[in-house]
mmCIF file with all atom_site columns, C-alpha atoms in Angstrom:
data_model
loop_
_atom_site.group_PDB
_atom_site.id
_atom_site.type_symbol
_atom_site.label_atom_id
_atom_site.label_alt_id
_atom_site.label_comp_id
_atom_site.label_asym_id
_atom_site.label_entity_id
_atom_site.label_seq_id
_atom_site.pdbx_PDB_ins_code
_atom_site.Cartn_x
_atom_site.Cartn_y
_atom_site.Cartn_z
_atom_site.occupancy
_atom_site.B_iso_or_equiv
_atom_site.pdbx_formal_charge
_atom_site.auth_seq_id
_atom_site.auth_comp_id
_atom_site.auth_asym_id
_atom_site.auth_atom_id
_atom_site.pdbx_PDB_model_num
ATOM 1  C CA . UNK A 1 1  ? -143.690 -62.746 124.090 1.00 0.00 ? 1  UNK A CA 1
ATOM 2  C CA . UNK A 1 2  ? -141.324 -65.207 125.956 1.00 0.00 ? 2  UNK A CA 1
ATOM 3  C CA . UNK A 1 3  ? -138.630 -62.913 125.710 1.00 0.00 ? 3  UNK A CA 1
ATOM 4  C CA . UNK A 1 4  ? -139.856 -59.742 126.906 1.00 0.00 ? 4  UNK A CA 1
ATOM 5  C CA . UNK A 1 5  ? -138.746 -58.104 130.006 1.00 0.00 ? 5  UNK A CA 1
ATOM 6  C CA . UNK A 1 6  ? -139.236 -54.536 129.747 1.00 0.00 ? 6  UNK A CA 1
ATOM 7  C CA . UNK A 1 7  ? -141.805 -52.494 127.973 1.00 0.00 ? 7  UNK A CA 1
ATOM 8  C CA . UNK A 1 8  ? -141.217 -48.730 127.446 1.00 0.00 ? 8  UNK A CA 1
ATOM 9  C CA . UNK A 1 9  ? -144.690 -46.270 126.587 1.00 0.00 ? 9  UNK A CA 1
ATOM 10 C CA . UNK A 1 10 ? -144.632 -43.445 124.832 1.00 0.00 ? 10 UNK A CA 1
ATOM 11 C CA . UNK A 1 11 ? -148.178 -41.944 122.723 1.00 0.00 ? 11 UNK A CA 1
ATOM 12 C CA . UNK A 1 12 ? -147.893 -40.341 119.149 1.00 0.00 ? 12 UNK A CA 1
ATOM 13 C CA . UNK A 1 13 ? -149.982 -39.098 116.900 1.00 0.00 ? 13 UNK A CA 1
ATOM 14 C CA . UNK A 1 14 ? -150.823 -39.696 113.729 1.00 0.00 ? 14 UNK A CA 1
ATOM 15 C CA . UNK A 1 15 ? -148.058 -37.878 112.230 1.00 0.00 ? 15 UNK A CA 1
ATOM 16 C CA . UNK A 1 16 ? -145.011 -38.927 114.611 1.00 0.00 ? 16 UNK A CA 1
ATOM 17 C CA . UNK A 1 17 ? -144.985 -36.403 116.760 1.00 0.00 ? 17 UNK A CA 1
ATOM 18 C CA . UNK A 1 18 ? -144.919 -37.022 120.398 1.00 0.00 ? 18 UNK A CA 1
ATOM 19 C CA . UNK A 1 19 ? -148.808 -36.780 122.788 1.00 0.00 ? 19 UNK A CA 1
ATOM 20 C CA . UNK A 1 20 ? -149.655 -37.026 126.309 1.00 0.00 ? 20 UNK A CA 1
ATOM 21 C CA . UNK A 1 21 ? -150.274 -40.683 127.438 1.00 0.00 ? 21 UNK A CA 1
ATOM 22 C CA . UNK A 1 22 ? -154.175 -41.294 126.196 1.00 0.00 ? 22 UNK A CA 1
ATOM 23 C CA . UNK A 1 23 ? -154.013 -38.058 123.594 1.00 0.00 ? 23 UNK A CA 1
ATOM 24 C CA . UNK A 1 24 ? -152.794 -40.047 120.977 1.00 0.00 ? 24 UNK A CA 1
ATOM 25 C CA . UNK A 1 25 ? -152.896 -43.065 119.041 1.00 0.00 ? 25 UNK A CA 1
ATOM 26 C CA . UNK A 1 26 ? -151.685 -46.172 120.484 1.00 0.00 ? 26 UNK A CA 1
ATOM 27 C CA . UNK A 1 27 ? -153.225 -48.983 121.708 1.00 0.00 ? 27 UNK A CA 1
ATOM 28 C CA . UNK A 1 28 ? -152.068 -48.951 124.939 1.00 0.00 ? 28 UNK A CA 1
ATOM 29 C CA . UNK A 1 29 ? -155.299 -50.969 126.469 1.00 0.00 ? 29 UNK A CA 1
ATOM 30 C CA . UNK A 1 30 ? -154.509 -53.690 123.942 1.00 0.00 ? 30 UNK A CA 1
ATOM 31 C CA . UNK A 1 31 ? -150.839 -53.765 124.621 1.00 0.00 ? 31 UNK A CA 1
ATOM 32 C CA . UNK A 1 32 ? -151.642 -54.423 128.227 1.00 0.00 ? 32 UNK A CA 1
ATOM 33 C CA . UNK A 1 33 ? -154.372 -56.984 127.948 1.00 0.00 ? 33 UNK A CA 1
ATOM 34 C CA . UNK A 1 34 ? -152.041 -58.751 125.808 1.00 0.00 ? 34 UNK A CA 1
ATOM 35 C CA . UNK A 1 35 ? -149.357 -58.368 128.697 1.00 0.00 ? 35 UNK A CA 1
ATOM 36 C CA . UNK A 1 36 ? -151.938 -59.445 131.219 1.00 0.00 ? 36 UNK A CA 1
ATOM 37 C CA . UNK A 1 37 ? -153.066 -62.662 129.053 1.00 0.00 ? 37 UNK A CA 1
ATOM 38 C CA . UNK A 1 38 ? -149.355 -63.924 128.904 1.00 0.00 ? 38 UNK A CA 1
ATOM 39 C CA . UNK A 1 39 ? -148.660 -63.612 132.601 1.00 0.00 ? 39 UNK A CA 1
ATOM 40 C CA . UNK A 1 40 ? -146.134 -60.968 132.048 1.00 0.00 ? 40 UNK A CA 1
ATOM 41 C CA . UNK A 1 41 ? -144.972 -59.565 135.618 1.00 0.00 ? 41 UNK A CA 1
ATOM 42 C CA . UNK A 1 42 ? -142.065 -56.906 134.498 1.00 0.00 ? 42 UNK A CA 1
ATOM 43 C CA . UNK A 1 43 ? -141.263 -53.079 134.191 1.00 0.00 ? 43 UNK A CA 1
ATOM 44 C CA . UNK A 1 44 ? -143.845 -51.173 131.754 1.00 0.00 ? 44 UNK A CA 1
ATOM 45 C CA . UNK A 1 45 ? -141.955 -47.312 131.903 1.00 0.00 ? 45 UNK A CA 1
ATOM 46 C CA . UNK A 1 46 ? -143.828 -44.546 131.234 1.00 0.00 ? 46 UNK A CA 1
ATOM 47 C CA . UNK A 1 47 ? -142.057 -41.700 129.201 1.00 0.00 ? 47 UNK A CA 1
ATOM 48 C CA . UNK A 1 48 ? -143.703 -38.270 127.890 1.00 0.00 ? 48 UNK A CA 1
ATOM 49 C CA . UNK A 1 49 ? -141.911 -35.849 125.493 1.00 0.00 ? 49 UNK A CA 1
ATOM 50 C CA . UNK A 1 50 ? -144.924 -34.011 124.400 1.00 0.00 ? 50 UNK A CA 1
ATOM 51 C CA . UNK A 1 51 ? -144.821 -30.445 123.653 1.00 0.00 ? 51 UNK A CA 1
ATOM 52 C CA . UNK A 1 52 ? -147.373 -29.788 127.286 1.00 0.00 ? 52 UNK A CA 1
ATOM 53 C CA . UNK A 1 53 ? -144.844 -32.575 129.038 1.00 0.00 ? 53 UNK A CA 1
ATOM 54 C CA . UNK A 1 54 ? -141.803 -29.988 128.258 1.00 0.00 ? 54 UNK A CA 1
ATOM 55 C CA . UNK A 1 55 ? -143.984 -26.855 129.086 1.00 0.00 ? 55 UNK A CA 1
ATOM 56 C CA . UNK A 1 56 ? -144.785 -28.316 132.365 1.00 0.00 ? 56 UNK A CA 1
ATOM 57 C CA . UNK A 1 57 ? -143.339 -31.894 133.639 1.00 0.00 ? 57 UNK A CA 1
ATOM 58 C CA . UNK A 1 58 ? -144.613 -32.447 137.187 1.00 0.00 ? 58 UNK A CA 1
ATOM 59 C CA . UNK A 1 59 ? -148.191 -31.360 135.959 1.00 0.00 ? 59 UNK A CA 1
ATOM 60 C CA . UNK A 1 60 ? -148.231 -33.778 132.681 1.00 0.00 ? 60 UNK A CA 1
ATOM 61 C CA . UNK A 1 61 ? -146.320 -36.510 135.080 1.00 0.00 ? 61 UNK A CA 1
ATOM 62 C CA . UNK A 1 62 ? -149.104 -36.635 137.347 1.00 0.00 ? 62 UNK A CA 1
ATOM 63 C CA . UNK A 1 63 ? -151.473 -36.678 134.609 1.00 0.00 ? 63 UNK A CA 1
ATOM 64 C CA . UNK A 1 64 ? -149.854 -39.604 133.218 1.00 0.00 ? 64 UNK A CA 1
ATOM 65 C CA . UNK A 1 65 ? -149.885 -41.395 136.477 1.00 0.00 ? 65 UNK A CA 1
ATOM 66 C CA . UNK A 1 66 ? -153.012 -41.079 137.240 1.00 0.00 ? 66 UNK A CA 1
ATOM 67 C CA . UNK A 1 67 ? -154.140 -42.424 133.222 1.00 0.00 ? 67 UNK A CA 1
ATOM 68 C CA . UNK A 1 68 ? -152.105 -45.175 133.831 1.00 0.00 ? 68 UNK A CA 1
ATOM 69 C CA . UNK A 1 69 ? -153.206 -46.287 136.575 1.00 0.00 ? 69 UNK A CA 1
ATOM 70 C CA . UNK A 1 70 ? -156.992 -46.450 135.646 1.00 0.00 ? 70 UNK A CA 1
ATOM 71 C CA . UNK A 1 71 ? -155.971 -48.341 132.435 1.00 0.00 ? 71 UNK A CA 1
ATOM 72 C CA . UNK A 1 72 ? -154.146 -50.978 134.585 1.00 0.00 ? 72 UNK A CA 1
ATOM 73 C CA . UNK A 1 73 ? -156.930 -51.286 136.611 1.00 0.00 ? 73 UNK A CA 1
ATOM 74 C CA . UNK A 1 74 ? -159.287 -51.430 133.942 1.00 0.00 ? 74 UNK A CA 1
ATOM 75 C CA . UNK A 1 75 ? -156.891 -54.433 131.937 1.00 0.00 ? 75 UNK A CA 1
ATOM 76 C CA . UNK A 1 76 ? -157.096 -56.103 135.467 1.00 0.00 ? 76 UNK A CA 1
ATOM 77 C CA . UNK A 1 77 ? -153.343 -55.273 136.412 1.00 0.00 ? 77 UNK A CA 1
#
């Protein structure tokens, strides 16, 4: 963990293909508790290149910041 500096989200599914942040299958809760627990204090980027993020960015955007910000503040970040 010492040597992390950056961490860079993205959700899948089950099969590969790209999912809104929270549709799909990682662990994104555990990632950050993890991050909390270890004091780290660096970039965590968001990206979304799911079929509804192409069809309509600034909507899917806002959805994304507004489910990552209620999973920071529910991993106490």
């Amino acid at each position: 963990r010492d040597i992390i500096r950056h961490v860079h989200f993205k959700d899948m599914n089950t099969d590969g293909g790209w999912e809104v942040m929270g549709e799909g299958v990682i662990d994104f809760a555990g990632i950050l508790r993890y991050l909390a627990e270890t004091g780290y204090e660096d970039w965590v980027v968001v990206e979304d290149e799911s079929p509804s993020a192409e069809q309509n960015p600034d909507a899917i955007a806002a959805q994304d910041a507004i489910y990552m910000q209620n999973l920071f503040k529910s991993c106490g970040l």
